[in-house]
CSV table of C-alpha atoms in Angstrom, one decimal:
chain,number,residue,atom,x,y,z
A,1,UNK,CA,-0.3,47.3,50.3
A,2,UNK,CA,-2.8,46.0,47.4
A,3,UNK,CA,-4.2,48.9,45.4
A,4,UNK,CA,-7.4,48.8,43.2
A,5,UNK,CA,-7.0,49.5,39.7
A,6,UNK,CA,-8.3,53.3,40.0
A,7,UNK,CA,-5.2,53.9,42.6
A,8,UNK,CA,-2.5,52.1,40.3
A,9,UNK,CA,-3.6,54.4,37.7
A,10,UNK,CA,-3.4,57.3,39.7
A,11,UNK,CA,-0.2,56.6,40.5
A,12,UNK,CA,0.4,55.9,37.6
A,13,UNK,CA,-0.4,58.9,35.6
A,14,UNK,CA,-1.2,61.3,38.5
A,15,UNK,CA,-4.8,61.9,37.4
A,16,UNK,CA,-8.0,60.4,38.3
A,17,UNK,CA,-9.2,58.0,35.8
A,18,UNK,CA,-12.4,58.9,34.3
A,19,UNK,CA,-14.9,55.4,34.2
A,20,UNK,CA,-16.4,57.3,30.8
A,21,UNK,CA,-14.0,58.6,29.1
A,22,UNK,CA,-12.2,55.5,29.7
A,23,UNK,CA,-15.6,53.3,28.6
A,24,UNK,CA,-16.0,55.0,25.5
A,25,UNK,CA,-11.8,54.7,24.5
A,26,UNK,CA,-12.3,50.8,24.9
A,27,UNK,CA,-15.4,50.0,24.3
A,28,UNK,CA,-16.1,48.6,27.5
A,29,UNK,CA,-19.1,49.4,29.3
A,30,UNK,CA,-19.3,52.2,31.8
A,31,UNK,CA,-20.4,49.6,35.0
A,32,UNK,CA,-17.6,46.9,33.4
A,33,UNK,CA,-15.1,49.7,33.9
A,34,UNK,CA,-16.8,51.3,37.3
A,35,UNK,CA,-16.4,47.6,38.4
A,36,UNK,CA,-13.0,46.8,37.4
A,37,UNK,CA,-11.4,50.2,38.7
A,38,UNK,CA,-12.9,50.0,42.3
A,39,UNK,CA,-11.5,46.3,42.5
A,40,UNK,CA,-8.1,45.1,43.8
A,41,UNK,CA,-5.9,45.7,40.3
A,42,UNK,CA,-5.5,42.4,40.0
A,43,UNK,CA,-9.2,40.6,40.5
A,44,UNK,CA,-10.3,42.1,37.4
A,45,UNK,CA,-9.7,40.0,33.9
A,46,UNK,CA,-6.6,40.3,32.9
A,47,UNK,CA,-8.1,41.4,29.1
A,48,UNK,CA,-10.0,44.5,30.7
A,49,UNK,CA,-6.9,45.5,32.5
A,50,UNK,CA,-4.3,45.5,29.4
A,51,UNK,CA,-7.6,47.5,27.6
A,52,UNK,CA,-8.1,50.0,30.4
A,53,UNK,CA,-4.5,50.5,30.9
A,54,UNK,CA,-4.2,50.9,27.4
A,55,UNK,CA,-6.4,53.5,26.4
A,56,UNK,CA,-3.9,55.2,29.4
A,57,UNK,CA,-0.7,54.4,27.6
A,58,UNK,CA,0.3,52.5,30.6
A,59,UNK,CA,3.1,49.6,29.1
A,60,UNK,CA,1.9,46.2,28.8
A,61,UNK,CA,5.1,45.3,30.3
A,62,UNK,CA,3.5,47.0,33.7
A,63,UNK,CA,0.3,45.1,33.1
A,64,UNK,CA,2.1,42.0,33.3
A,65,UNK,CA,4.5,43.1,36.0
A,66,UNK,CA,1.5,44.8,37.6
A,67,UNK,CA,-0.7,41.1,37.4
A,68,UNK,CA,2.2,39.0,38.0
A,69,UNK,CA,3.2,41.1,41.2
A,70,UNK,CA,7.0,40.6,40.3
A,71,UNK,CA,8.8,43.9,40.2
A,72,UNK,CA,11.0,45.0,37.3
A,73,UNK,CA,14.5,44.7,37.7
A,74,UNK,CA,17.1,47.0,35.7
A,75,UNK,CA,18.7,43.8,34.2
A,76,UNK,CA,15.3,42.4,33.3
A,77,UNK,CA,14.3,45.8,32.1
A,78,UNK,CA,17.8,46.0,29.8
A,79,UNK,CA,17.1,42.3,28.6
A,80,UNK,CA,13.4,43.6,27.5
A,81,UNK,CA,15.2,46.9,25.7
A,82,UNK,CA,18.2,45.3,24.1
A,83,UNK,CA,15.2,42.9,22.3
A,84,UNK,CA,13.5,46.1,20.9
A,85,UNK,CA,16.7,47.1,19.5
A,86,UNK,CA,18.2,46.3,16.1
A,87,UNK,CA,21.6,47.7,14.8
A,88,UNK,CA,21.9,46.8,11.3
A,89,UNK,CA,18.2,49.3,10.8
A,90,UNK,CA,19.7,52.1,13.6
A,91,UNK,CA,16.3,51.4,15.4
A,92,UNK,CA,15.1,51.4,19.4
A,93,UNK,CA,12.0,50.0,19.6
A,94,UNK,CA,11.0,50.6,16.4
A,95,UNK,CA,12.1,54.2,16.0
A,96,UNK,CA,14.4,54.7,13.6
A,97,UNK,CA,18.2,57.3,13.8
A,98,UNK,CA,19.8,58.6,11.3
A,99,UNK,CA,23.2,57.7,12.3
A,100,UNK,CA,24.8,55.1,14.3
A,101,UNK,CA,26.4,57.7,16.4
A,102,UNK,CA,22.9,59.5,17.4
A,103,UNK,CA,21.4,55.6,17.6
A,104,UNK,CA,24.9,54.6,20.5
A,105,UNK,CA,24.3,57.8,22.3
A,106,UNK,CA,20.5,57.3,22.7
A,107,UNK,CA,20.9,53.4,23.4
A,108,UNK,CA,23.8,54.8,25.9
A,109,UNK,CA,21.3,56.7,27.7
A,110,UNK,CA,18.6,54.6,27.6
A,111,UNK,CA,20.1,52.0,29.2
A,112,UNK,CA,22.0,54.6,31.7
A,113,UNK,CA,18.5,55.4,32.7
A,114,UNK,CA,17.0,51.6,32.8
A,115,UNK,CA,19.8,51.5,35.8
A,116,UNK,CA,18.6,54.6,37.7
A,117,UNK,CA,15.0,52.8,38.0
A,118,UNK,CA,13.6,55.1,35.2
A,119,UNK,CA,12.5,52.2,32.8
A,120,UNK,CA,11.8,54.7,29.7
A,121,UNK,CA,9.3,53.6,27.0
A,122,UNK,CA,8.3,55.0,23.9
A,123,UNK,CA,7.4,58.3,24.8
A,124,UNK,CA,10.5,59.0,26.1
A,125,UNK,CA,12.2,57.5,22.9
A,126,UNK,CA,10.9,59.5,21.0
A,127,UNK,CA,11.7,62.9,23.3
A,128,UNK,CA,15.5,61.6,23.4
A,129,UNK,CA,15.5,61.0,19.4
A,130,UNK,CA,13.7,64.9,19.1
A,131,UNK,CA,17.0,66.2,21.4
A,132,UNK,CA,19.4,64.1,20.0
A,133,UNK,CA,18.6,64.6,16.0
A,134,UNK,CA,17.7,68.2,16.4
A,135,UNK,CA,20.8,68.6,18.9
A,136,UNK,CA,18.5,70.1,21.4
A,137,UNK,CA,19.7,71.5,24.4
A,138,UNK,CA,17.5,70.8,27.7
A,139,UNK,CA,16.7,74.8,27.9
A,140,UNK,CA,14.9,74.2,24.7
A,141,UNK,CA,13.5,70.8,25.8
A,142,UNK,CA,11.6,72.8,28.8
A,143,UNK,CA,10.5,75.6,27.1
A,144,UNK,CA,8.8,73.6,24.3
A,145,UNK,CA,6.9,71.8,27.4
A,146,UNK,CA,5.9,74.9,29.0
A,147,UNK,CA,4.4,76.1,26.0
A,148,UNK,CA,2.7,72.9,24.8
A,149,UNK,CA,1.1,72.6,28.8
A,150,UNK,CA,-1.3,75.6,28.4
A,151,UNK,CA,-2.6,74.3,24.6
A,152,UNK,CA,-2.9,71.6,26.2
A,153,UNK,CA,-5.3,72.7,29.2
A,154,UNK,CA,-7.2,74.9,26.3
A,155,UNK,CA,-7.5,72.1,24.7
A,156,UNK,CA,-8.8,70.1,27.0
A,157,UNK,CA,-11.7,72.9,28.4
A,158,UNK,CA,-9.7,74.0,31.2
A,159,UNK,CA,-8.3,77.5,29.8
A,160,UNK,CA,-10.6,79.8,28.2
C-alpha cells in the first residue's frame, strides 16, 4: 500500500498535519506543502520532504528509509546507534551521563529496545537519561505525563 505524505505523517504522529502551520514552520509555501502532502510520500522532492518531516520531528533516518522504501532492520538500526555513541565522553547521541554505569544501563536498554522494533531516537534518550539520572521510577514517569497533557491542551487553545 503507497501512502501520500499526509497519511505517513498521520501515522506517524497520530494527528492530522496542518498544510499552515506546517508552511509557516518551513517556510514553504502553503500550495508547495498542500501539493506535496496529498502526493504519494515519495513523488515529492526529497528536500520538501526532510523539511516537512522536520518541522514534525520525524527522523531523517525515516525520510531516507521512508524515500528509499527499505525497511529498518534492528541490526541496521544498532549499527546507526552504536555510531551516535561515544564512550570515552559517556555520551548517546550527543547527550551526555554522568557515569559510566547510568551511560551501560541506558545504552543496555536502548539497544534492548532497537530489538523489540522500537527504534528510540532522541526524545526517548533524553526520557531514559531523566529516569535513569533522577532514579525515576515509572509511577513517577506517568504521572509527570498526565500532568504535562492538560498544559499542554491549554496551551495549545483546547482547554479553557
Amino acid at each position: 500500500m503507497v501512502l501520500s505524505l499526509a497519511e505517513f505523517i498521520e501515522k506517524e504522529t497520530g494527528q492530522k498535519a496542518s498544510p499552515a502551520k506546517l508552511a509557516k514552520t518551513t517556510g514553504l509555501a502553503v500550495s508547495t506543502v498542500n501539493e506535496a502532502l496529498k502526493k504519494e510520500a515519495t513523488k515529492s522532492s526529497f528536500g520538501t520532504i526532510v523539511l516537512l518531516l522536520n518541522a514534525l520531528n520525524i527522523s531523517v533516518e525515516k525520510v531516507a528509509q521512508l524515500y528509499s522504501g527499505k525497511q529498518m532492520t534492528p541490526e541496521k538500526a544498532e549499527r546507526i546507534f552504536l555510531a551516535k555513541t561515544d564512550l570515552s565522553r559517556l555520551t548517546i547521541m550527543g547527550t551526555q551521563f554522568s557515569t559510566p554505569e547510568n551511560f551501560w544501563q541506558a545504552r543496555d536498554t536502548l539497544v534492548d529496545s532497537i530489538y523489540e522494533g522500537l527504534y528510540p531516537d532522541e526524545t526517548d534518550l533524553v526520557m531514559l537519561k531523566d529516569r535513569i539520572e533522577n532514579k525515576k521510577t515509572s509511577d513517577q514517569l506517568i504521572a509527570e505525563l498526565y500532568d504535562e497533557v492538560p498544559k499542554k491542551a491549554e496551551d495549545n487553545g483546547k482547554l479553557s
